[in-house]
Coordinates of C-alpha atoms and ligand atoms in Angstrom, one line a residue:
Chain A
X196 CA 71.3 16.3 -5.3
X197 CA 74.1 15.1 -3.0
X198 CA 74.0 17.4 -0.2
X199 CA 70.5 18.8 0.3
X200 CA 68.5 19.7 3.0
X201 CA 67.4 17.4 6.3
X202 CA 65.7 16.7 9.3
X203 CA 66.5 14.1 12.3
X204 CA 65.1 13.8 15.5
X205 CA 67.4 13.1 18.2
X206 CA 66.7 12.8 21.9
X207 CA 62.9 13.8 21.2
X208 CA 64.0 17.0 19.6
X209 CA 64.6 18.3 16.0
X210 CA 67.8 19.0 14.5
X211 CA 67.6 20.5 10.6
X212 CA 71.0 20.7 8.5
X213 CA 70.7 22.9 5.0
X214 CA 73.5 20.9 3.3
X215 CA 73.7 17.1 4.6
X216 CA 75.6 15.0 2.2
X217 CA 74.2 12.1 1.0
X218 CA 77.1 9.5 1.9
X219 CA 77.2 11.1 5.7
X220 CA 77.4 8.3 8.4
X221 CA 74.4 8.6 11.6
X222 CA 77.7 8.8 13.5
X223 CA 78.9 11.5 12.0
X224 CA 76.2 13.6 12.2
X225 CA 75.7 13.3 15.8
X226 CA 79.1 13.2 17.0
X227 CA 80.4 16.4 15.0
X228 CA 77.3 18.1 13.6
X229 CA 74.9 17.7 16.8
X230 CA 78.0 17.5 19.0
X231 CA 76.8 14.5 21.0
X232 CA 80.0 13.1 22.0
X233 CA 78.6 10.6 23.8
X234 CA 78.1 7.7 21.1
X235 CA 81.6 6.4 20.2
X236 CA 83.6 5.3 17.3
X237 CA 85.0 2.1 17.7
X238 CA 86.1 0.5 14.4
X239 CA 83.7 2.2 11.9
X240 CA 83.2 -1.9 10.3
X241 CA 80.6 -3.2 12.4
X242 CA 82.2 -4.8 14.6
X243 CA 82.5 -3.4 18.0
X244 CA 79.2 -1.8 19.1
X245 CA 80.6 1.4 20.3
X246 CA 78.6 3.6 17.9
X247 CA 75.1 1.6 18.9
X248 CA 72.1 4.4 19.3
X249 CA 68.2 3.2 19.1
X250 CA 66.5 3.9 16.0
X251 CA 62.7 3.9 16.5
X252 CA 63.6 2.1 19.9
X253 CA 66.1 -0.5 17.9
X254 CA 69.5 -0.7 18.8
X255 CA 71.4 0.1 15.3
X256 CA 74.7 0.4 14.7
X257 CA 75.5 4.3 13.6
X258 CA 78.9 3.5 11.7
X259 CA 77.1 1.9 9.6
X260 CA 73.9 3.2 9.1
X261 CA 73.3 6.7 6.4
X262 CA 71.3 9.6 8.4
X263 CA 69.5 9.6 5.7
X264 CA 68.6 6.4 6.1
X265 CA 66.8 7.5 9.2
X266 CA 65.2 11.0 8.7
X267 CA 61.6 10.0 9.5
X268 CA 62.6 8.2 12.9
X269 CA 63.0 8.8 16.5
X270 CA 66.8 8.6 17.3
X271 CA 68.3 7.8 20.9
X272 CA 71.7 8.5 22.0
X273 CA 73.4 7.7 25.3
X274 CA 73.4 12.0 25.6
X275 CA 69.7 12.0 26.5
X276 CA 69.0 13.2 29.9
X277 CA 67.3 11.2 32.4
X278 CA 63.9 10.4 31.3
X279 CA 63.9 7.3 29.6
X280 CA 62.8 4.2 31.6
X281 CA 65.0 1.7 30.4
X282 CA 68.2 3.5 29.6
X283 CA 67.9 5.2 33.3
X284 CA 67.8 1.5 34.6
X285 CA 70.7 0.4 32.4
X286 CA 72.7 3.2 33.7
X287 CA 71.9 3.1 37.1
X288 CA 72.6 -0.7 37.1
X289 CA 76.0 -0.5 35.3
X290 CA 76.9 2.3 38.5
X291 CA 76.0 -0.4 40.9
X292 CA 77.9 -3.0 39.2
X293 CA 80.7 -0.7 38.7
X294 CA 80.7 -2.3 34.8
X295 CA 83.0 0.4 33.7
X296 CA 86.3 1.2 33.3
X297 CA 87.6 3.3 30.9
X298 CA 84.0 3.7 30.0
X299 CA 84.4 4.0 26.1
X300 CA 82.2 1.3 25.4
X301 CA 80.1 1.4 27.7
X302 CA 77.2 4.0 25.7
X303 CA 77.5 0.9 23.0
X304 CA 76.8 -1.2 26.1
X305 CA 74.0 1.2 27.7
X306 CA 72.0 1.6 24.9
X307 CA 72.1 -2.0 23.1
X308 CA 71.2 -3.7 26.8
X309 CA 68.4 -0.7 26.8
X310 CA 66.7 -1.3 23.4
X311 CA 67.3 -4.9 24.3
X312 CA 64.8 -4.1 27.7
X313 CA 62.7 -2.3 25.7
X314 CA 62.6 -5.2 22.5
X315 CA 61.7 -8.0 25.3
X316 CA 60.8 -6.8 28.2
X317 CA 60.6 -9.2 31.2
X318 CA 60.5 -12.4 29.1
X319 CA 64.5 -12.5 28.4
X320 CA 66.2 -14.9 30.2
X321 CA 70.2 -13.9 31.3
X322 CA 71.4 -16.2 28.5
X323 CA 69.6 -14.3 25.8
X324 CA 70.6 -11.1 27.4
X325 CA 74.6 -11.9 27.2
X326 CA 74.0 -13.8 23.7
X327 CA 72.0 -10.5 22.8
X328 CA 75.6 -8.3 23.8
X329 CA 77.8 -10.7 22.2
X330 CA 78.1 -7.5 19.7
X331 CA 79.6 -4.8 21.8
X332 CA 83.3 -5.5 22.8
X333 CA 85.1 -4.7 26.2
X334 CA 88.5 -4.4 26.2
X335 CA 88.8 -3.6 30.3
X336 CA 86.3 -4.8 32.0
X337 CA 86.5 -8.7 31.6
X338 CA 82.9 -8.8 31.0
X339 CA 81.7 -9.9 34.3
X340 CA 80.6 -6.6 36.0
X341 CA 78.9 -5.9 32.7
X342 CA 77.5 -9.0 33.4
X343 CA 76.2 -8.4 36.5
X344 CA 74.9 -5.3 35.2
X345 CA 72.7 -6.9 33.0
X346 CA 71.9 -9.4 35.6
X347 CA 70.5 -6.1 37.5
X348 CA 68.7 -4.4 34.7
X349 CA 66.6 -7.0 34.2
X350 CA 66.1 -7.7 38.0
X351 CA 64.6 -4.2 38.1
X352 CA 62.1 -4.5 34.7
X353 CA 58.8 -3.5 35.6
Chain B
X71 CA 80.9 16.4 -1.7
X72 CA 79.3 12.7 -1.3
X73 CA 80.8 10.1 -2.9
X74 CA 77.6 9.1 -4.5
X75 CA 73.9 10.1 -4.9
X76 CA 71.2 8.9 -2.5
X77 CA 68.0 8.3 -4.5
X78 CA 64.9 7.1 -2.4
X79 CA 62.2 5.7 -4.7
X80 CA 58.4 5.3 -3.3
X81 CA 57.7 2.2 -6.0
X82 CA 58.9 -0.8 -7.5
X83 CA 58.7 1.1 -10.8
X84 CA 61.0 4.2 -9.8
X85 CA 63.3 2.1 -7.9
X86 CA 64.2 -0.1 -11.1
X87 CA 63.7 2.7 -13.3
X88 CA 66.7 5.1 -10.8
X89 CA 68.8 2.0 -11.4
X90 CA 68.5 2.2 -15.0
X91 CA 68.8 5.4 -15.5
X92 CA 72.2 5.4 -14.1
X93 CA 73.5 2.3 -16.3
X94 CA 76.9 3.4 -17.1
X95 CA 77.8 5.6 -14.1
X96 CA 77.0 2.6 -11.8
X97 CA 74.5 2.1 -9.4
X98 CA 73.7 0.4 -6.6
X99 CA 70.5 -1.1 -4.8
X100 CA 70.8 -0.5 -1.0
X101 CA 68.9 -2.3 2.0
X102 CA 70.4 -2.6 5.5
X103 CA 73.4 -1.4 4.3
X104 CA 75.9 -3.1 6.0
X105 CA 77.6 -5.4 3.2
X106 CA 77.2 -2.1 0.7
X107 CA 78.7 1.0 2.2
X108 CA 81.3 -1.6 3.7
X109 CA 82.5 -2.2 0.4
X110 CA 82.6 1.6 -0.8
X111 CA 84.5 2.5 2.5
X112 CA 87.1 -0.4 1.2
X113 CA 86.8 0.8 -2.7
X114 CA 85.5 -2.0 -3.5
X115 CA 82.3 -0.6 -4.9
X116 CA 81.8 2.7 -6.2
X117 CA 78.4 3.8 -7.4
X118 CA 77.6 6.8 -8.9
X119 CA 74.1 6.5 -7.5
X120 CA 72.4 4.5 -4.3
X121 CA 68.9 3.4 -4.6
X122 CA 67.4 2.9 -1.2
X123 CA 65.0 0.5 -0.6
X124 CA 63.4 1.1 2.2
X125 CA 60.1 2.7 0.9
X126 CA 59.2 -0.1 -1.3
X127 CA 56.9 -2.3 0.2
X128 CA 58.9 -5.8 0.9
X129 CA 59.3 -5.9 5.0
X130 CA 56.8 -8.4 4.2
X131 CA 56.8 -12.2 5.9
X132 CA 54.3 -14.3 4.7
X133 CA 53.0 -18.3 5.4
X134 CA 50.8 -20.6 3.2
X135 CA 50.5 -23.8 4.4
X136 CA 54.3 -24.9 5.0
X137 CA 55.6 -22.4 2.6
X138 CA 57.1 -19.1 3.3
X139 CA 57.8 -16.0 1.9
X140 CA 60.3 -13.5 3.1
X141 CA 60.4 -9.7 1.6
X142 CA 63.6 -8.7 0.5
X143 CA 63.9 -6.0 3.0
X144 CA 62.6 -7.5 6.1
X145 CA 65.5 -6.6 8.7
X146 CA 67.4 -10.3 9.5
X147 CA 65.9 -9.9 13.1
X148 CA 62.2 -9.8 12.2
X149 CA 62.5 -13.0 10.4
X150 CA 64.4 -14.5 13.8
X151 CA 61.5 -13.4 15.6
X152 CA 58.7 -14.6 13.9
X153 CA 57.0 -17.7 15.7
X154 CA 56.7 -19.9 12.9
X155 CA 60.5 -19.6 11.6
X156 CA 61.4 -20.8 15.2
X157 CA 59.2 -23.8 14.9
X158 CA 58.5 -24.6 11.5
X159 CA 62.1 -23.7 9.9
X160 CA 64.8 -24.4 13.3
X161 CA 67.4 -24.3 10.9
X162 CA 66.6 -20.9 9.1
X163 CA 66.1 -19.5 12.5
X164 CA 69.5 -21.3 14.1
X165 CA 71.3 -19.4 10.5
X166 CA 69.9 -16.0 11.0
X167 CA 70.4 -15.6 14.5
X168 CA 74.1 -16.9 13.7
X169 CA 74.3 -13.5 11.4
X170 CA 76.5 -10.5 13.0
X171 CA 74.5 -8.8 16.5
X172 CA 71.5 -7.4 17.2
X173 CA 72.0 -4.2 16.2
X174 CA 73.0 -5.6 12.8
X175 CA 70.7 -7.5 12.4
X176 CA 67.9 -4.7 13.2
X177 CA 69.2 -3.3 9.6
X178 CA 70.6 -6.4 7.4
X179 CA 67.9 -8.4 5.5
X180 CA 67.8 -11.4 3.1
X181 CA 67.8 -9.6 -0.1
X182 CA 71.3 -7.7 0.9
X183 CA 72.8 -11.4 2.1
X184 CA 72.3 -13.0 -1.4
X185 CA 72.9 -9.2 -2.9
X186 CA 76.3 -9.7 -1.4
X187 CA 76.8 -13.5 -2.6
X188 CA 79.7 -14.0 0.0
X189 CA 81.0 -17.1 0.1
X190 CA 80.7 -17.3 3.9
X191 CA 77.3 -16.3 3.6
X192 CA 75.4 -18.0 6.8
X193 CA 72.3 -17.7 5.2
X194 CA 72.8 -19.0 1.5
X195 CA 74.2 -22.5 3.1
X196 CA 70.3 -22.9 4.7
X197 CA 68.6 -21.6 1.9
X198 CA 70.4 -24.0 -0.4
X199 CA 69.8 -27.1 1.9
X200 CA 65.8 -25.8 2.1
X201 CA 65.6 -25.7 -1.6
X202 CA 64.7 -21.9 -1.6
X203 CA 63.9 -19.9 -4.7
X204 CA 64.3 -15.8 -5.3
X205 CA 61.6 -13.9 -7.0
X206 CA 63.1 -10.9 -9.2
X207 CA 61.7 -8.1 -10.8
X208 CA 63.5 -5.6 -13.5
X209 CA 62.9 -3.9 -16.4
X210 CA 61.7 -6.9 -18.3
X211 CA 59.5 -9.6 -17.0
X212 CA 59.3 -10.9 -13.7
X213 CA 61.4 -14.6 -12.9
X214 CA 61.9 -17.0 -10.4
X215 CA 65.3 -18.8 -9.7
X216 CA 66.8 -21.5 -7.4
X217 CA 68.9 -19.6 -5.0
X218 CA 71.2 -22.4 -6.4
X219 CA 71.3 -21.1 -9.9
X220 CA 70.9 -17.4 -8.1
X221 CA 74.2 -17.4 -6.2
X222 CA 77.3 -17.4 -8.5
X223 CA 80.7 -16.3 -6.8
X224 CA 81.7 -13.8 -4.3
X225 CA 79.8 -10.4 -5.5
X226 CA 78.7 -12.0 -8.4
X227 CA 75.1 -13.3 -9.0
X228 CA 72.5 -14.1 -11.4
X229 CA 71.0 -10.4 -10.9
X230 CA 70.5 -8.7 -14.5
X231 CA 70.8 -4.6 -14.6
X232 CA 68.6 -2.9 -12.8
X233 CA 66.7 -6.3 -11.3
X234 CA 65.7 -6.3 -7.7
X235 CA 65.3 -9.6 -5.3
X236 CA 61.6 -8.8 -4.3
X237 CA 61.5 -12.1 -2.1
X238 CA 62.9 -15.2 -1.2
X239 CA 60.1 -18.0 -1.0
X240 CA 60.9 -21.1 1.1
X241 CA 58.4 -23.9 -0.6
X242 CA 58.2 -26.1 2.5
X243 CA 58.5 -26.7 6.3
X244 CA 61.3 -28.8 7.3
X245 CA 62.9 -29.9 10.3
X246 CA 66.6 -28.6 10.0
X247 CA 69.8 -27.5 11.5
X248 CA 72.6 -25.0 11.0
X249 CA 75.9 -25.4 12.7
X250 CA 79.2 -23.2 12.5
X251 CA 82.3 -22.8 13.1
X252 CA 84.0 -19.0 13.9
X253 CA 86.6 -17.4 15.9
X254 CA 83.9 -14.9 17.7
X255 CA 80.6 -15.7 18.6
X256 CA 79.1 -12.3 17.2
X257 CA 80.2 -10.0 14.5
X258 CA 82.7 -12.4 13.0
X259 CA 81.6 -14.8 9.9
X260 CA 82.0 -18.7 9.7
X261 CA 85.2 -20.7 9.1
X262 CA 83.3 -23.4 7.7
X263 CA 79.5 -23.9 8.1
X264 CA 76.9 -27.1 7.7
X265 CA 73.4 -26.9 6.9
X266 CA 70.9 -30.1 6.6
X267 CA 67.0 -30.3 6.0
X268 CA 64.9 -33.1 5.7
X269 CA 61.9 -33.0 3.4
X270 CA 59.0 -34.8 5.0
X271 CA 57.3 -34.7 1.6
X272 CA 59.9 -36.2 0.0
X273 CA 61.6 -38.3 2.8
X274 CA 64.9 -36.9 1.6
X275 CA 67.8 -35.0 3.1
X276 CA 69.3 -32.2 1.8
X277 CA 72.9 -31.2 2.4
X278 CA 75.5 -27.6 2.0
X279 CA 77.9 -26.4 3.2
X280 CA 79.4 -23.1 3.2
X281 CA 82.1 -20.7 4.9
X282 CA 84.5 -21.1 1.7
X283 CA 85.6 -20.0 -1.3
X284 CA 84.1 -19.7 -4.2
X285 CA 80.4 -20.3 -3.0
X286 CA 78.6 -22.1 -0.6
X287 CA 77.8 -25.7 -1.9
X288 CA 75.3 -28.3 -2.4
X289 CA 76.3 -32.1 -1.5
X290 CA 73.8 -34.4 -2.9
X291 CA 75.7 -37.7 -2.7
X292 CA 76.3 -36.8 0.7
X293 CA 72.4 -36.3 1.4
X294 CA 71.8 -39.3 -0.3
X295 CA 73.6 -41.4 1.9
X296 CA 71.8 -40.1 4.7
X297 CA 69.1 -42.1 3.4
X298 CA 65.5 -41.4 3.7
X299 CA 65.3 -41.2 7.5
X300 CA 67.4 -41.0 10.6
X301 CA 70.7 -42.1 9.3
X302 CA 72.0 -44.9 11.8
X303 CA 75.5 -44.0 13.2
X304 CA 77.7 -45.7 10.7
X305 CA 75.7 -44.4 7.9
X306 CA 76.3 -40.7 9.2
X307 CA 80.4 -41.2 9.9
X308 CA 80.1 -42.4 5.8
X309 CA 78.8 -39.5 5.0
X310 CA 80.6 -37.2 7.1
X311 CA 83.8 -38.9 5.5
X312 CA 82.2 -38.3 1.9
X313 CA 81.5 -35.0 2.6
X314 CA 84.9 -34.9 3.9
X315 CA 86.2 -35.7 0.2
X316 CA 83.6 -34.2 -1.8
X317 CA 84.1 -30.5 -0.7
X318 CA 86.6 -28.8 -2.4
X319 CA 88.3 -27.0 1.1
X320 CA 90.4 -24.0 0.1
X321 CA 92.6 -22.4 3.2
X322 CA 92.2 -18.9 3.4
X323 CA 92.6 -15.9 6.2
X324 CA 90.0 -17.7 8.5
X325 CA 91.2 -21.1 8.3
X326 CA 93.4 -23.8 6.9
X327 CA 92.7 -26.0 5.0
X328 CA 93.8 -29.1 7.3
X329 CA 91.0 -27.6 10.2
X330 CA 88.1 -27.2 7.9
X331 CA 88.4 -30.8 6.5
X332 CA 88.5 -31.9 10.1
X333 CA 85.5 -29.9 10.7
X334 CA 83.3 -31.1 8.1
X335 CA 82.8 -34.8 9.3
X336 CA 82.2 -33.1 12.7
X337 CA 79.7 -30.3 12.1
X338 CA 77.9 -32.2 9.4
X339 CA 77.4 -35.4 12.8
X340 CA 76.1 -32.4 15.2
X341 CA 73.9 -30.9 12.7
X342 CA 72.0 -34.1 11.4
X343 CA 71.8 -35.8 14.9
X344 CA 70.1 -32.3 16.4
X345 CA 67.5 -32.6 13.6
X346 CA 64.0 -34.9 14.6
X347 CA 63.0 -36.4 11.3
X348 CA 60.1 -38.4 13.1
X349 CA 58.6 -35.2 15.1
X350 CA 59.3 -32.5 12.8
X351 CA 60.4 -30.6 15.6
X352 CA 63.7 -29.3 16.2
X353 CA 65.3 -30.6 19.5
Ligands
FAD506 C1 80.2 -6.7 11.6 C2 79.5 -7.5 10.5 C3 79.2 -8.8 10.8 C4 78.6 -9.6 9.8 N1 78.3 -10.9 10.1 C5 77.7 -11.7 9.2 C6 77.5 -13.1 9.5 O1 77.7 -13.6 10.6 N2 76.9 -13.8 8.5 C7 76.5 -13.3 7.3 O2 76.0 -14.1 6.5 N3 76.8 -12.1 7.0 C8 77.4 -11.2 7.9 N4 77.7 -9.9 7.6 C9 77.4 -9.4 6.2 C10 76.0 -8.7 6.1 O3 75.6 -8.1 7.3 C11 74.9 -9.6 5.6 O4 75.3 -10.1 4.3 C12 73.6 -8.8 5.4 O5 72.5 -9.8 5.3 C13 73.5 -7.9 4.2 O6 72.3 -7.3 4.2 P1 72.1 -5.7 4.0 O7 70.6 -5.5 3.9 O8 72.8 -4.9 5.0 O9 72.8 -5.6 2.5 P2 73.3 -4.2 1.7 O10 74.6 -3.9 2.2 O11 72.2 -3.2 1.7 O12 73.4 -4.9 0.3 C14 74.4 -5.9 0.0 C15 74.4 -6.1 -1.5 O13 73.2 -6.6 -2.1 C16 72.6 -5.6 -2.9 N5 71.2 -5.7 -2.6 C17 70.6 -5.3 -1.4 N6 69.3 -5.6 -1.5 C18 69.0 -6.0 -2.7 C19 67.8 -6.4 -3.4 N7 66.6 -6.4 -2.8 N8 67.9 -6.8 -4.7 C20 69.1 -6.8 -5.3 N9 70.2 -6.5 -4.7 C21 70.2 -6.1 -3.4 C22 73.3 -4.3 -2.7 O14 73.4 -3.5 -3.8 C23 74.7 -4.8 -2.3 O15 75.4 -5.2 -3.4 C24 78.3 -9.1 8.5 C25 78.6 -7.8 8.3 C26 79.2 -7.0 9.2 C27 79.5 -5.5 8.9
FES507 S1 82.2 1.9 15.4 FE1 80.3 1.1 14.8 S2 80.5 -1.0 15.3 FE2 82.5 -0.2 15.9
FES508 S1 85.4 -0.1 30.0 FE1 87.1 0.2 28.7 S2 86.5 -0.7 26.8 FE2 85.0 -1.3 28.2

């Protein structure tokens, strides 16, 4: 079967689909079947981290990943509410830093800094943090506030 | 309407028996993902049927003694984090962690790198220089190759119909090092790559280099020159210049020809003096 039935949990809850086809992209699913705006399409090859969500807690790249890939997991977009500890942190630090501009990379940003947190916790020094983000490009910001963002978010791990 | 069938065995035996049974109409094995459904999206592949991977039971890292073996599916960044890699293999760590991002790497493994047989592979150059083998399993009997005799061309591998890699076994410990060249730091492949290992056992050092066209490359004679221990520094500028004649460099979108020979000589320096023959350990 190419299109058959499926099941995906996003954002702790469950979203079922009679007819998914088999080729369909994570990113498509959430952006125009779940209507979750929120993750972005940057390039659709891997290379600009717009579309990153956490899989299972991972940061992953949606452009590239099939939903089907990913029907028995736990799936985190930028479009959850407040709740989670890390991505609250992220988000609150990238406000104080004012790390945004446009802002259409920054859910890439969010989320891959907050599965990041999550990965290592306390033991990532600020170089592995900005090594680790190497993936995710800016094309307003300069990098520095997001820099100082990150600088903050890990400031404020438990 | 999908532009191919999803198929997601729960054994060995169904996964190489769905890749059979589609002989004809193509199909394809499929890991992380992100070498495969690239090359659909470009029309470069175009199988009738996908066989995922990601029940069978190869996330698998494994240490006897010095030797290691890495299941074909273990996402890149598992094998970056495992303690032993780090210390016991520098240069394997230094060549995953030089694949794509983190997010990539949560998905890509070592099975779909030598799947994929690219010539800029970051991988293959390290696995070569460590003397790795690949265990495959197909409808036949089971076999182990040199990645050496694995890796043909771009795309194009030793891999009969409906074979699998299972593993990829590294026979020893080695101090090593894997240096690059590329535009980007992240997401963007090497121009021209060097990787070196030096075999305690054997008090040899082992030389490729990769980030061109057609496949990434052994150098013996340049090893050889190295010598059986650290190489003194006129002894490494000869076989820097060696190295510098024995590749065949080819120009292509990423670089010229003229910069990669430069680089060679260079890379192949920073690599070999980073490497600590007498400790073992990687500086
Ligand atoms: C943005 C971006 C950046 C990248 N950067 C790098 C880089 O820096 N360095 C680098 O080396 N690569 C890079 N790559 C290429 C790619 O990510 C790697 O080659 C990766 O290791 C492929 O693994 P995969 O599991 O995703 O392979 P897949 O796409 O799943 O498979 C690749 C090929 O191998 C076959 N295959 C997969 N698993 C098996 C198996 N077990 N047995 C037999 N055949 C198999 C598939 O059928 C396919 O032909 C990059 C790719 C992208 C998109
Ligand atoms: S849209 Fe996925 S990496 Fe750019
Ligand atoms: S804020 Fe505009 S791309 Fe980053």
């Amino acid at each position: 079967m190419t299109a058959a039935s499926a099941d995906l949990t996003v954002n702790g809850r469950r979203a079922s689909f009679t007819a998914l086809p088999d080729d369909e992209r994570l990113l498509d699913t959430l952006r125009w079947r779940l209507g979750l705006k929120g993750t972005k399409e940057g390039c659709r090859t891997g290379d600009c981290g717009a579309c990153t969500v956490l899989v299972d807690g991972r940061s992953t790249l949606s452009c590239l990943t099939l939903t089907r890939e990913v029907e028995d997991a736990a799936i985190t977009t930028i479009d959850l509410g407040a709740g989670d500890r890390e991505v609250d942190r992220v988000r609150a630090a990238f406000a104080a830093a004012g790390a945004l501009q446009c802002g259409y990379c920054t859910p890439g940003f969010v989320i891959a800094l907050a599965g990041l947190l999550k990965e290592r916790g306390r033991s990532l020094s600020l170089d592995e943090i900005l090594d680790s983000l190497q993936g995710n490009l800016c094309r307003c910001t300069g990098y520095a506030a997001i820099a100082r963002a990150a600088a903050l978010a890990r400031e404020a791990a438990p | 309407m999908s532009a191919f069938e999803l198929v997601t065995p729960r054994s060995v035996e169904e996964a190489i028996a769905s890749l059979r049974a589609s002989d004809g109409t193509g199909s394809a094995p499929l890991a992380g993902g992100t070498d495969l459904l690239l090359d659909i999206d470009d029309g470069r592949a175009a199988p009738a049927r996908v066989v995922s991977l990601r029940r069978l039971p190869w996330r698998t890292l494994d240490w006897v003694g010095g030797a290691l073996t890495i299941g074909s599916t273990l996402p890149l960044r598992s094998l970056e984090d495992d303690p032993g890699v780090r210390a016991q293999l520098p240069g394997l760590y230094q060549a995953v962690h030089a694949v794509g991002s983190v997010a990539l790497r949560h998905r890509a493994t070592i099975g779909g790198n030598l799947g994929r047989s690219a010539p800029a592979s970051d991988l293959i150059p390290m696995l070569l220089a460590l003397d790795a083998e690949v265990d495959l399993v197909g409808p036949s009997a089971e076999r182990r190759l040199s990645v050496n005799d694995f890796v043909r061309a771009s795309r194009r591998t030793a891999l009969a119909p409906g074979e699998l890699i299972r593993s990829v076994r590294v026979p020893e410990s080695r101090p090593s090092a894997y240096v690059w060249q590329r535009v980007r730091l992240a997401n963007d492949i090497s121009q021209i790559a060097v990787a070196v290992a030096y075999s305690p056992s054997g008090r040899r050092w082992s030389v490729a280099v990769g980030g061109m066209p057609p496949r990434p490359v052994l150098l013996p004679e340049v090893a050889r020159g190295l010598g059986n221990a650290r190489p003194t520094d006129p002894a490494l500028r000869a076989a820097g210049e060696r190295a510098t004649r024995e590749v065949t460099i080819a120009a292509d979108q990423r670089a010229s020809e003229e910069y990669r020979r430069r680089l060679v000589g260079t890379l192949l320096g920073r690599a070999v003096r980073s490497v600590d023959v007498a400790e073992g350990v990687h500086r």
